Tab-separated table of C-alpha atoms in Angstrom:
chain	number	residue	atom	x	y	z
A	29	MET	CA	84.555	-32.283	19.031
A	30	THR	CA	85.215	-32.745	22.771
A	31	GLY	CA	85.285	-36.337	22.391
A	32	VAL	CA	87.806	-39.179	21.306
A	33	SER	CA	86.144	-38.991	17.536
A	34	PRO	CA	87.943	-38.610	14.739
A	35	LEU	CA	87.107	-34.983	14.463
A	36	ARG	CA	88.821	-33.938	17.687
A	37	PRO	CA	90.503	-30.521	17.204
A	38	GLY	CA	94.160	-32.021	18.259
A	39	LEU	CA	93.837	-34.111	14.829
A	40	LEU	CA	93.251	-31.599	12.792
A	41	VAL	CA	96.316	-29.475	14.150
A	42	ALA	CA	98.489	-32.727	13.562
A	43	ALA	CA	97.128	-32.930	10.137
A	44	ALA	CA	98.526	-29.611	9.464
A	45	VAL	CA	101.920	-30.337	10.709
A	46	LEU	CA	102.452	-32.954	8.295
A	47	THR	CA	101.340	-30.530	5.258
A	48	VAL	CA	104.917	-29.013	6.218
A	49	CYS	CA	106.162	-32.349	4.141
A	50	ALA	CA	104.347	-32.219	0.912
A	51	PRO	CA	106.946	-31.665	-1.922
A	52	LYS	CA	107.519	-28.570	-4.061
A	53	GLY	CA	104.860	-28.649	-7.196
A	54	SER	CA	102.672	-26.898	-9.084
A	55	LEU	CA	100.811	-25.280	-6.493
A	56	ALA	CA	104.479	-23.166	-5.327
A	57	GLU	CA	104.827	-22.816	-9.009
A	58	THR	CA	101.937	-21.413	-10.225
A	59	SER	CA	101.924	-19.014	-7.102
A	60	ALA	CA	105.783	-17.862	-7.547
A	61	ARG	CA	104.809	-16.713	-11.061
A	62	VAL	CA	102.117	-14.120	-9.496
A	63	GLY	CA	105.021	-13.026	-6.662
A	64	VAL	CA	103.525	-14.724	-3.558
A	65	GLN	CA	104.593	-18.104	-2.449
A	66	VAL	CA	101.984	-20.338	-1.625
A	67	HIS	CA	102.815	-23.968	0.111
A	68	PRO	CA	100.089	-26.371	0.840
A	69	SER	CA	100.683	-25.719	4.574
A	70	ASP	CA	99.840	-22.466	4.582
A	71	ILE	CA	96.207	-23.591	2.753
A	72	ALA	CA	96.201	-26.196	5.777
A	73	GLY	CA	96.855	-22.683	8.298
A	74	LEU	CA	94.319	-20.944	7.067
A	75	LEU	CA	91.831	-23.967	7.280
A	76	LEU	CA	92.786	-23.999	11.456
A	77	VAL	CA	92.062	-20.514	11.276
A	78	PHE	CA	88.225	-21.382	9.555
A	79	ALA	CA	88.247	-24.615	12.386
A	80	ALA	CA	88.835	-21.839	15.137
A	81	THR	CA	86.437	-19.185	13.969
A	82	VAL	CA	83.790	-21.695	13.549
A	83	ALA	CA	84.557	-22.752	17.057
A	84	VAL	CA	84.464	-19.467	19.048
A	85	LEU	CA	81.104	-18.376	16.442
A	86	SER	CA	79.513	-21.330	17.658
A	87	GLY	CA	80.254	-21.109	21.535
A	88	VAL	CA	82.330	-24.617	21.896
A	89	SER	CA	85.537	-22.643	22.952
A	90	ALA	CA	86.584	-18.965	23.358
A	91	PRO	CA	90.323	-17.481	23.420
A	92	PRO	CA	91.928	-17.236	26.651
A	93	ARG	CA	92.064	-13.397	27.936
A	94	ARG	CA	95.484	-13.506	28.056
A	95	ALA	CA	95.531	-13.699	24.125
A	96	LEU	CA	94.981	-10.103	23.521
A	97	TRP	CA	98.072	-8.871	25.547
A	98	ALA	CA	99.884	-11.657	23.806
A	99	PHE	CA	98.942	-10.878	19.986
A	100	GLY	CA	97.489	-7.530	20.195
A	101	PRO	CA	100.568	-5.445	20.272
A	102	LEU	CA	101.844	-7.453	17.448
A	103	VAL	CA	99.065	-7.261	15.145
A	104	LEU	CA	99.058	-2.948	15.616
A	105	ALA	CA	102.296	-2.396	15.646
A	106	THR	CA	102.584	-4.191	12.123
A	107	GLY	CA	99.532	-2.676	10.975
A	108	LEU	CA	101.026	0.607	11.914
A	109	ALA	CA	104.437	-0.238	10.551
A	110	THR	CA	102.384	-0.727	6.641
A	111	LEU	CA	100.061	2.482	7.114
A	112	CYS	CA	103.867	4.759	7.242
A	113	SER	CA	105.187	2.093	4.551
A	114	PRO	CA	106.530	4.500	1.799
A	115	ASP	CA	104.681	2.058	-0.339
A	116	ILE	CA	100.955	0.637	1.180
A	117	THR	CA	100.374	-1.507	-1.506
A	118	ALA	CA	103.902	-3.628	-1.324
A	119	SER	CA	103.668	-3.732	2.151
A	120	LEU	CA	100.264	-5.254	2.509
A	121	PRO	CA	101.101	-8.795	1.299
A	122	GLY	CA	103.683	-8.481	4.651
A	123	PHE	CA	101.210	-7.515	6.793
A	124	ILE	CA	99.209	-10.624	6.085
A	125	ARG	CA	101.654	-12.830	5.790
A	126	VAL	CA	102.996	-11.433	9.270
A	127	VAL	CA	99.781	-11.472	10.988
A	128	GLN	CA	98.677	-15.277	9.388
A	129	LEU	CA	102.596	-16.823	11.151
A	130	PHE	CA	102.439	-14.988	13.848
A	131	VAL	CA	99.126	-14.369	14.665
A	132	LEU	CA	96.069	-15.864	12.918
A	133	VAL	CA	97.587	-19.491	13.107
A	134	PRO	CA	99.170	-19.282	16.720
A	135	LEU	CA	95.866	-18.383	17.841
A	136	ALA	CA	93.674	-20.548	16.122
A	137	VAL	CA	95.882	-23.471	17.401
A	138	LEU	CA	95.739	-21.781	20.976
A	139	ILE	CA	91.836	-21.851	20.445
A	140	LEU	CA	91.588	-25.629	19.533
A	141	VAL	CA	93.873	-27.134	21.875
A	142	ARG	CA	91.744	-27.378	24.697
A	143	ASP	CA	93.229	-30.035	26.764
A	144	ARG	CA	95.755	-32.603	26.839
A	145	ARG	CA	94.841	-35.225	24.286
A	146	ASP	CA	94.599	-32.208	21.906
A	147	ALA	CA	98.537	-30.740	22.497
A	148	LEU	CA	100.001	-34.733	22.835
A	149	ILE	CA	98.836	-35.250	19.092
A	150	PRO	CA	100.146	-32.630	17.033
A	151	ALA	CA	103.381	-33.318	18.970
A	152	GLY	CA	103.256	-36.626	17.608
A	153	GLY	CA	102.402	-35.411	14.783
A	154	VAL	CA	105.748	-32.848	14.858
A	155	VAL	CA	108.084	-35.870	15.130
A	156	ALA	CA	106.362	-37.656	12.966
A	157	ALA	CA	106.673	-34.908	10.434
A	158	GLY	CA	110.951	-35.011	11.522
A	159	LEU	CA	111.382	-38.559	11.183
A	160	PHE	CA	109.952	-38.662	7.296
A	161	GLU	CA	112.360	-35.324	6.792
A	162	GLY	CA	114.801	-36.664	8.620
A	163	CYS	CA	115.062	-40.520	6.755
A	164	TYR	CA	114.633	-38.723	3.835
A	165	GLY	CA	117.336	-36.442	4.226
A	166	VAL	CA	119.835	-38.871	5.379
A	167	TRP	CA	119.217	-40.896	2.133
A	168	GLN	CA	120.127	-37.724	0.023
A	169	ALA	CA	123.441	-37.159	2.511
A	170	ARG	CA	124.050	-41.073	1.451
A	171	THR	CA	123.211	-41.004	-1.965
A	172	GLY	CA	124.470	-37.405	-3.475
A	173	ASN	CA	120.614	-36.457	-3.581
A	174	GLY	CA	120.529	-33.714	-2.104
A	175	ALA	CA	121.431	-29.698	-1.967
A	176	SER	CA	125.390	-29.057	-2.769
A	177	TYR	CA	127.845	-27.850	-0.981
A	178	ALA	CA	131.464	-27.908	-1.559
A	179	GLY	CA	130.928	-29.425	-4.574
A	180	GLU	CA	128.907	-32.120	-4.114
A	181	ASN	CA	125.198	-32.711	-3.715
A	182	VAL	CA	125.412	-33.976	0.066
A	183	ARG	CA	123.519	-31.586	1.935
A	184	ALA	CA	120.169	-32.461	3.627
A	185	VAL	CA	117.386	-30.716	2.277
A	186	GLY	CA	114.071	-33.460	2.795
A	187	THR	CA	111.585	-32.060	0.452
A	188	PHE	CA	112.063	-28.531	0.770
A	189	GLY	CA	114.942	-28.493	-1.878
A	190	GLY	CA	118.165	-26.464	-2.214
A	191	THR	CA	116.037	-23.390	-1.980
A	192	ASP	CA	115.076	-23.455	1.613
A	193	VAL	CA	117.873	-25.618	2.778
A	194	MET	CA	117.103	-24.680	6.524
A	195	ALA	CA	113.654	-25.843	6.753
A	196	LEU	CA	114.671	-29.428	7.387
A	197	SER	CA	117.145	-28.625	9.511
A	198	VAL	CA	114.205	-26.781	11.570
A	199	VAL	CA	111.805	-29.540	11.516
A	200	ALA	CA	113.819	-32.196	12.818
A	201	GLY	CA	115.382	-30.081	15.289
A	202	LEU	CA	111.838	-29.201	16.563
A	203	ALA	CA	111.227	-32.640	16.689
A	204	LEU	CA	114.757	-33.591	18.265
A	205	ILE	CA	113.354	-31.679	21.427
A	206	ILE	CA	110.320	-32.988	21.422
A	207	THR	CA	111.477	-36.801	21.678
A	208	LEU	CA	114.116	-35.909	23.882
A	209	SER	CA	111.562	-34.167	26.481
A	210	PHE	CA	109.289	-37.505	26.387
A	211	LEU	CA	112.488	-39.682	26.518
A	212	LEU	CA	113.299	-38.142	29.896
A	213	ALA	CA	109.883	-37.741	31.056
A	214	GLY	CA	107.708	-39.675	29.259
A	215	SER	CA	105.820	-43.191	29.718
A	216	TRP	CA	108.138	-46.001	29.353
A	217	ARG	CA	106.431	-47.714	25.857
A	218	LEU	CA	107.789	-44.027	24.696
A	219	ARG	CA	111.153	-44.288	26.294
A	220	LEU	CA	111.411	-47.388	24.826
A	221	LEU	CA	111.210	-46.151	21.047
A	222	ALA	CA	112.918	-42.394	21.864
A	223	PRO	CA	116.477	-43.070	20.699
A	224	ALA	CA	115.814	-44.562	17.620
A	225	ALA	CA	113.944	-41.269	16.876
A	226	LEU	CA	116.692	-39.137	18.261
A	227	LEU	CA	119.215	-41.151	16.813
A	228	VAL	CA	117.391	-39.969	13.343
A	229	LEU	CA	116.816	-36.759	13.800
A	230	ALA	CA	120.109	-35.801	15.104
A	231	ALA	CA	121.543	-37.461	12.234
A	232	ALA	CA	119.644	-35.488	10.026
A	233	LEU	CA	120.111	-32.260	11.994
A	234	ALA	CA	123.597	-32.760	11.531
A	235	LEU	CA	123.624	-33.768	7.977
A	236	GLY	CA	121.580	-30.585	7.321
A	237	LEU	CA	124.617	-28.640	7.934
A	238	SER	CA	122.781	-25.798	9.417
A	239	ARG	CA	125.400	-23.907	11.967
A	240	GLY	CA	122.555	-21.679	13.290
A	241	ALA	CA	120.269	-25.171	14.138
A	242	TRP	CA	123.371	-26.623	15.768
A	243	ILE	CA	123.237	-24.052	17.914
A	244	ALA	CA	119.754	-23.093	18.835
A	245	ILE	CA	118.933	-27.049	19.343
A	246	GLY	CA	121.681	-27.756	21.045
A	247	ALA	CA	121.381	-24.952	23.642
A	248	ALA	CA	117.464	-26.094	23.778
A	249	ALA	CA	118.472	-29.841	24.479
A	250	VAL	CA	120.526	-28.467	27.062
A	251	LEU	CA	118.039	-26.200	28.623
A	252	VAL	CA	115.726	-29.322	28.822
A	253	LEU	CA	118.109	-31.662	30.235
A	254	PHE	CA	119.271	-29.055	32.876
A	255	ALA	CA	115.422	-28.528	33.633
A	256	TYR	CA	114.989	-32.271	34.240
A	257	SER	CA	118.030	-33.083	36.461
A	258	VAL	CA	121.311	-31.350	36.603
A	259	ARG	CA	123.351	-34.198	37.157
A	260	LEU	CA	122.049	-35.951	33.737
A	261	ALA	CA	122.983	-32.524	31.853
A	262	LEU	CA	126.161	-32.467	33.598
A	263	TRP	CA	126.946	-35.746	32.305
A	264	THR	CA	125.339	-35.249	28.624
A	265	ALA	CA	127.412	-32.330	28.189
A	266	VAL	CA	130.889	-33.511	29.241
A	267	THR	CA	129.986	-36.821	26.679
A	268	ALA	CA	129.240	-33.833	23.891
A	269	VAL	CA	131.877	-32.050	24.086
A	270	SER	CA	134.255	-34.608	23.726
A	271	LEU	CA	132.600	-35.615	20.654
A	272	LEU	CA	132.940	-32.509	19.053
A	273	VAL	CA	136.637	-32.214	19.657
A	274	VAL	CA	136.617	-35.778	18.144
A	275	LEU	CA	134.782	-34.536	15.306
A	276	ALA	CA	136.270	-30.983	14.984
A	277	GLY	CA	139.753	-33.012	14.615
A	278	GLY	CA	138.467	-35.329	12.372
A	279	LEU	CA	139.905	-39.051	12.022
A	280	GLY	CA	140.033	-39.701	8.051
A	281	VAL	CA	137.287	-42.081	8.611
A	282	GLY	CA	135.466	-41.123	5.362
A	283	PRO	CA	134.197	-38.189	3.257
A	284	GLY	CA	131.009	-37.991	5.183
A	285	PHE	CA	132.659	-38.006	8.624
A	286	ASP	CA	135.224	-34.958	7.401
A	287	MET	CA	132.582	-32.494	5.795
A	288	LEU	CA	130.865	-33.087	8.779
A	289	ALA	CA	134.599	-32.073	10.626
A	290	ASP	CA	134.705	-28.862	8.604
A	291	ARG	CA	131.898	-27.747	8.749
A	292	THR	CA	132.113	-28.001	12.785
A	293	ARG	CA	135.489	-26.138	12.543
A	294	SER	CA	134.226	-23.495	10.961
A	295	LEU	CA	131.968	-22.579	13.974
A	296	ALA	CA	135.215	-20.947	15.355
A	297	ASP	CA	136.139	-19.108	12.081
A	298	ILE	CA	132.643	-17.102	12.397
A	299	THR	CA	134.382	-14.484	13.781
A	300	ASP	CA	138.189	-15.016	12.693
A	301	ALA	CA	137.552	-16.048	9.373
A	302	PRO	CA	134.341	-15.974	8.075
A	303	ASP	CA	132.990	-17.588	4.844
A	304	GLN	CA	131.075	-15.962	2.449
A	305	SER	CA	127.606	-17.021	3.654
A	306	VAL	CA	128.714	-15.664	7.043
A	307	VAL	CA	129.791	-12.058	5.438
A	308	ASP	CA	126.802	-12.171	3.468
A	309	ARG	CA	124.782	-12.360	6.777
A	310	TYR	CA	126.916	-9.546	8.658
A	311	SER	CA	126.375	-7.616	5.870
A	312	LEU	CA	122.683	-8.116	5.553
A	313	TRP	CA	122.353	-7.163	9.318
A	314	THR	CA	124.385	-3.869	9.062
A	315	ALA	CA	122.347	-2.844	6.156
A	316	ALA	CA	119.042	-3.691	8.380
A	317	SER	CA	120.623	-1.696	10.840
A	318	GLY	CA	121.202	1.045	8.740
A	319	MET	CA	117.564	1.008	7.768
A	320	TRP	CA	116.766	1.464	11.205
A	321	GLN	CA	118.638	3.852	12.488
A	322	ASP	CA	117.165	5.981	9.665
A	323	HIS	CA	113.505	5.074	9.825
A	324	PRO	CA	113.726	4.396	13.770
A	325	ILE	CA	109.976	4.477	14.538
A	326	THR	CA	107.974	2.253	12.155
A	327	GLY	CA	110.922	0.950	9.955
A	328	VAL	CA	111.026	1.046	6.127
A	329	GLY	CA	107.782	-0.747	5.868
A	330	VAL	CA	106.920	-4.452	5.352
A	331	LYS	CA	108.209	-6.621	2.916
A	332	ASN	CA	110.232	-3.417	1.877
A	333	PHE	CA	113.908	-4.732	3.115
A	334	PRO	CA	114.670	-6.156	-0.229
A	335	ALA	CA	114.037	-2.580	-2.045
A	336	TYR	CA	116.467	-0.765	0.322
A	337	ARG	CA	118.974	-3.375	0.755
A	338	ASP	CA	121.573	-2.281	-1.851
A	339	THR	CA	121.238	1.036	-0.488
A	340	TYR	CA	122.566	-0.107	2.834
A	341	ALA	CA	124.131	-2.722	2.427
A	342	PRO	CA	128.256	-2.743	2.260
A	343	ILE	CA	130.546	-3.585	-0.733
A	344	GLU	CA	130.997	-7.013	0.210
A	345	LEU	CA	127.761	-8.458	0.074
A	346	SER	CA	126.818	-11.081	-3.012
A	347	SER	CA	124.297	-9.855	-5.472
A	348	ALA	CA	122.866	-13.354	-4.435
A	349	GLY	CA	123.258	-16.766	-2.895
A	350	GLU	CA	124.046	-20.107	-4.847
A	351	VAL	CA	121.717	-23.084	-5.160
A	352	ALA	CA	122.449	-26.242	-6.578
A	353	ASP	CA	120.027	-29.511	-6.401
A	354	ASP	CA	118.441	-32.184	-8.515
A	355	ASP	CA	116.576	-28.990	-10.182
A	356	GLY	CA	119.953	-27.522	-11.075
A	357	TYR	CA	121.712	-24.741	-10.633
A	358	ARG	CA	120.746	-21.283	-9.820
A	359	ARG	CA	121.083	-17.803	-8.053
A	360	GLN	CA	118.831	-16.916	-5.304
A	361	PRO	CA	118.167	-13.101	-4.406
A	362	LEU	CA	119.283	-12.331	-0.542
A	363	LEU	CA	115.492	-10.752	0.376
A	364	SER	CA	115.674	-10.901	4.045
A	365	PRO	CA	118.966	-10.365	6.751
A	366	HIS	CA	118.114	-13.834	8.097
A	367	ASN	CA	117.517	-12.561	11.555
A	368	GLN	CA	113.941	-12.065	12.481
A	369	TYR	CA	114.853	-9.563	14.971
A	370	MET	CA	117.025	-7.204	12.400
A	371	LEU	CA	114.046	-7.933	10.256
A	372	PHE	CA	111.200	-6.566	12.547
A	373	LEU	CA	113.252	-4.166	13.371
A	374	SER	CA	114.496	-2.286	9.850
A	375	GLU	CA	111.024	-3.240	7.990
A	376	GLN	CA	108.497	-2.432	11.361
A	377	GLY	CA	111.216	-0.309	14.036
A	378	VAL	CA	110.992	0.079	17.955
A	379	LEU	CA	107.230	-0.509	17.402
A	380	GLY	CA	107.555	-3.815	15.645
A	381	LEU	CA	110.125	-5.227	17.586
A	382	ALA	CA	108.171	-4.277	20.752
A	383	GLY	CA	105.252	-5.999	19.325
A	384	LEU	CA	107.063	-9.322	18.406
A	385	LEU	CA	108.739	-8.642	21.834
A	386	THR	CA	105.540	-8.655	23.689
A	387	LEU	CA	104.748	-11.891	21.805
A	388	PHE	CA	107.614	-14.069	22.885
A	389	GLY	CA	107.587	-12.192	26.860
A	390	THR	CA	104.022	-13.724	27.217
A	391	LEU	CA	105.219	-16.840	26.091
A	392	LEU	CA	108.366	-16.863	28.129
A	393	TYR	CA	106.123	-15.913	31.284
A	394	GLY	CA	103.981	-18.792	30.620
A	395	VAL	CA	106.411	-21.287	30.480
A	396	TRP	CA	108.543	-19.890	34.062
A	397	ALA	CA	104.733	-19.115	35.899
A	398	HIS	CA	103.523	-22.881	35.005
A	399	ARG	CA	106.725	-24.475	35.273
A	400	SER	CA	106.660	-28.261	35.918
A	401	PRO	CA	109.727	-30.147	35.390
A	402	ARG	CA	108.273	-33.715	35.350
A	403	ASP	CA	105.894	-33.227	32.463
A	404	PRO	CA	107.118	-33.678	29.071
A	405	LEU	CA	104.922	-31.374	27.508
A	406	TRP	CA	106.343	-28.391	29.651
A	407	LEU	CA	109.762	-29.767	28.999
A	408	ALA	CA	109.098	-29.958	25.213
A	409	SER	CA	107.240	-26.390	25.505
A	410	ALA	CA	110.593	-24.922	27.195
A	411	GLY	CA	113.031	-26.438	24.976
A	412	LEU	CA	111.054	-24.977	21.674
A	413	LEU	CA	110.765	-21.989	22.635
A	414	THR	CA	114.699	-21.679	23.614
A	415	ALA	CA	115.075	-23.084	19.915
A	416	LEU	CA	112.720	-20.505	18.358
A	417	LEU	CA	114.233	-17.416	20.211
A	418	ILE	CA	117.908	-18.602	19.754
A	419	ASP	CA	117.398	-19.831	15.717
A	420	PHE	CA	115.728	-16.052	15.145
A	421	LEU	CA	119.531	-14.847	15.787
A	422	TYR	CA	120.093	-16.611	12.362
A	423	SER	CA	117.013	-17.299	10.305
A	424	ASP	CA	113.694	-15.856	9.757
A	425	LEU	CA	110.403	-17.009	9.435
A	426	GLY	CA	110.021	-17.979	5.957
A	427	GLY	CA	110.009	-21.114	3.525
A	428	GLY	CA	108.141	-24.421	3.974
A	429	GLY	CA	108.693	-25.006	7.862
A	430	SER	CA	106.795	-21.331	8.550
A	431	VAL	CA	103.753	-22.762	9.605
A	432	LEU	CA	105.021	-25.795	11.584
A	433	VAL	CA	106.620	-22.593	13.718
A	434	SER	CA	103.285	-20.806	13.790
A	435	ILE	CA	101.719	-23.867	15.048
A	436	VAL	CA	104.744	-24.723	17.786
A	437	ILE	CA	104.198	-21.322	18.627
A	438	GLY	CA	100.486	-22.018	19.416
A	439	LEU	CA	101.345	-24.872	21.028
A	440	ILE	CA	103.761	-23.128	23.632
A	441	ALA	CA	100.541	-20.548	24.144
A	442	ALA	CA	98.072	-23.242	24.578
A	443	GLY	CA	100.752	-24.890	27.614
A	444	PRO	CA	99.271	-22.959	30.539
A	445	THR	CA	95.794	-25.090	29.792
A	446	VAL	CA	97.493	-28.419	29.661
A	447	TRP	CA	100.250	-28.974	31.511
A	448	ARG	CA	100.684	-30.712	34.160
A	449	ARG	CA	100.494	-29.296	37.803
A	450	PRO	CA	103.683	-29.694	40.181
A	451	GLY	CA	102.860	-33.323	42.162
A	452	SER	CA	99.780	-34.037	40.083
A	453	ALA	CA	99.515	-37.670	38.619
A	454	PRO	CA	100.428	-38.359	35.247
A	455	ALA	CA	97.951	-37.748	32.543
């Protein structure tokens, strides 16, 4: 598995990345009937775990010692929160899901990615997935085949559908960060191809209309630019601000432009005049905060946020969100606070949040201690981690893109073994 054969581990990870693009089908519908959402990417993630287990048992690879300190506290905290849950049976599936997404899949990627090529191939897979979803999403927005926004089906959602409106923005945004990193520091061949890919991904991200993703990916892109060149970052920032001013002002050049202008202007109204989606999010955060205050150490139990939501939520909270796309209109229950940190705090208390922050802190330390701004893989890792940390303020890990995020966490964790050291020759 260490040679250049088609079975090299990087190809397995890239294949798992591409399964994120699988459309909704009978697997999801069947799993929904039994109360568990299963996506083809979940099966691919389990296969990665199986492959990593085989690699460890056969002596081909082994997890580094730092993995215990990164993932161990999270497993212990989530396990304790499950044992202390008022309903252990209800919390057990949540424990499995948290361990799958935050521990098993990232750890499998960390074990399988053993050299630079094994990291480059999945990175290319993320860009390929982003371009596929991006092209599909742009087509949806242009032809009115997306999810509903302001009464028209013009919101780009890709293959994820109206029930998972943020997934396309996550996939396209992560692909955009990788593409930008290779545009800045990659080989000349990649620099020739990157601008066109960047344009498609930026268009898809814009048409996904996710304000949280805009903020997260924008901040990550700024960090990547500053890490590479302060002068280039300042020039780009001035250009971007100018474009935002024009967009927020609106020039009346078409309904699509006006839609983006309205969505951009709404960023300034989040605190002064929030729309209903923002009101619901604030209400969910209030409910999560109340749960934590009453259950500070281990929370209300993994997967128990929906059961306690109405007890703690203010009256302004909607009973459900509204979804409309080609499959018709339906109401979608609000089952989480749409904030990963608040979700851990409410369901697992300070112990669970400490476990999550230990994982992210370990990743941050690895990125900082091995910084190499002229390596596109390091730039991508720094940008991806920044994007995830900020995006988790507005969303939580779930839906069709969740396994992709897990794989990205694993790629960041594997970084210290594949990043070039400053001053070393390009690989």
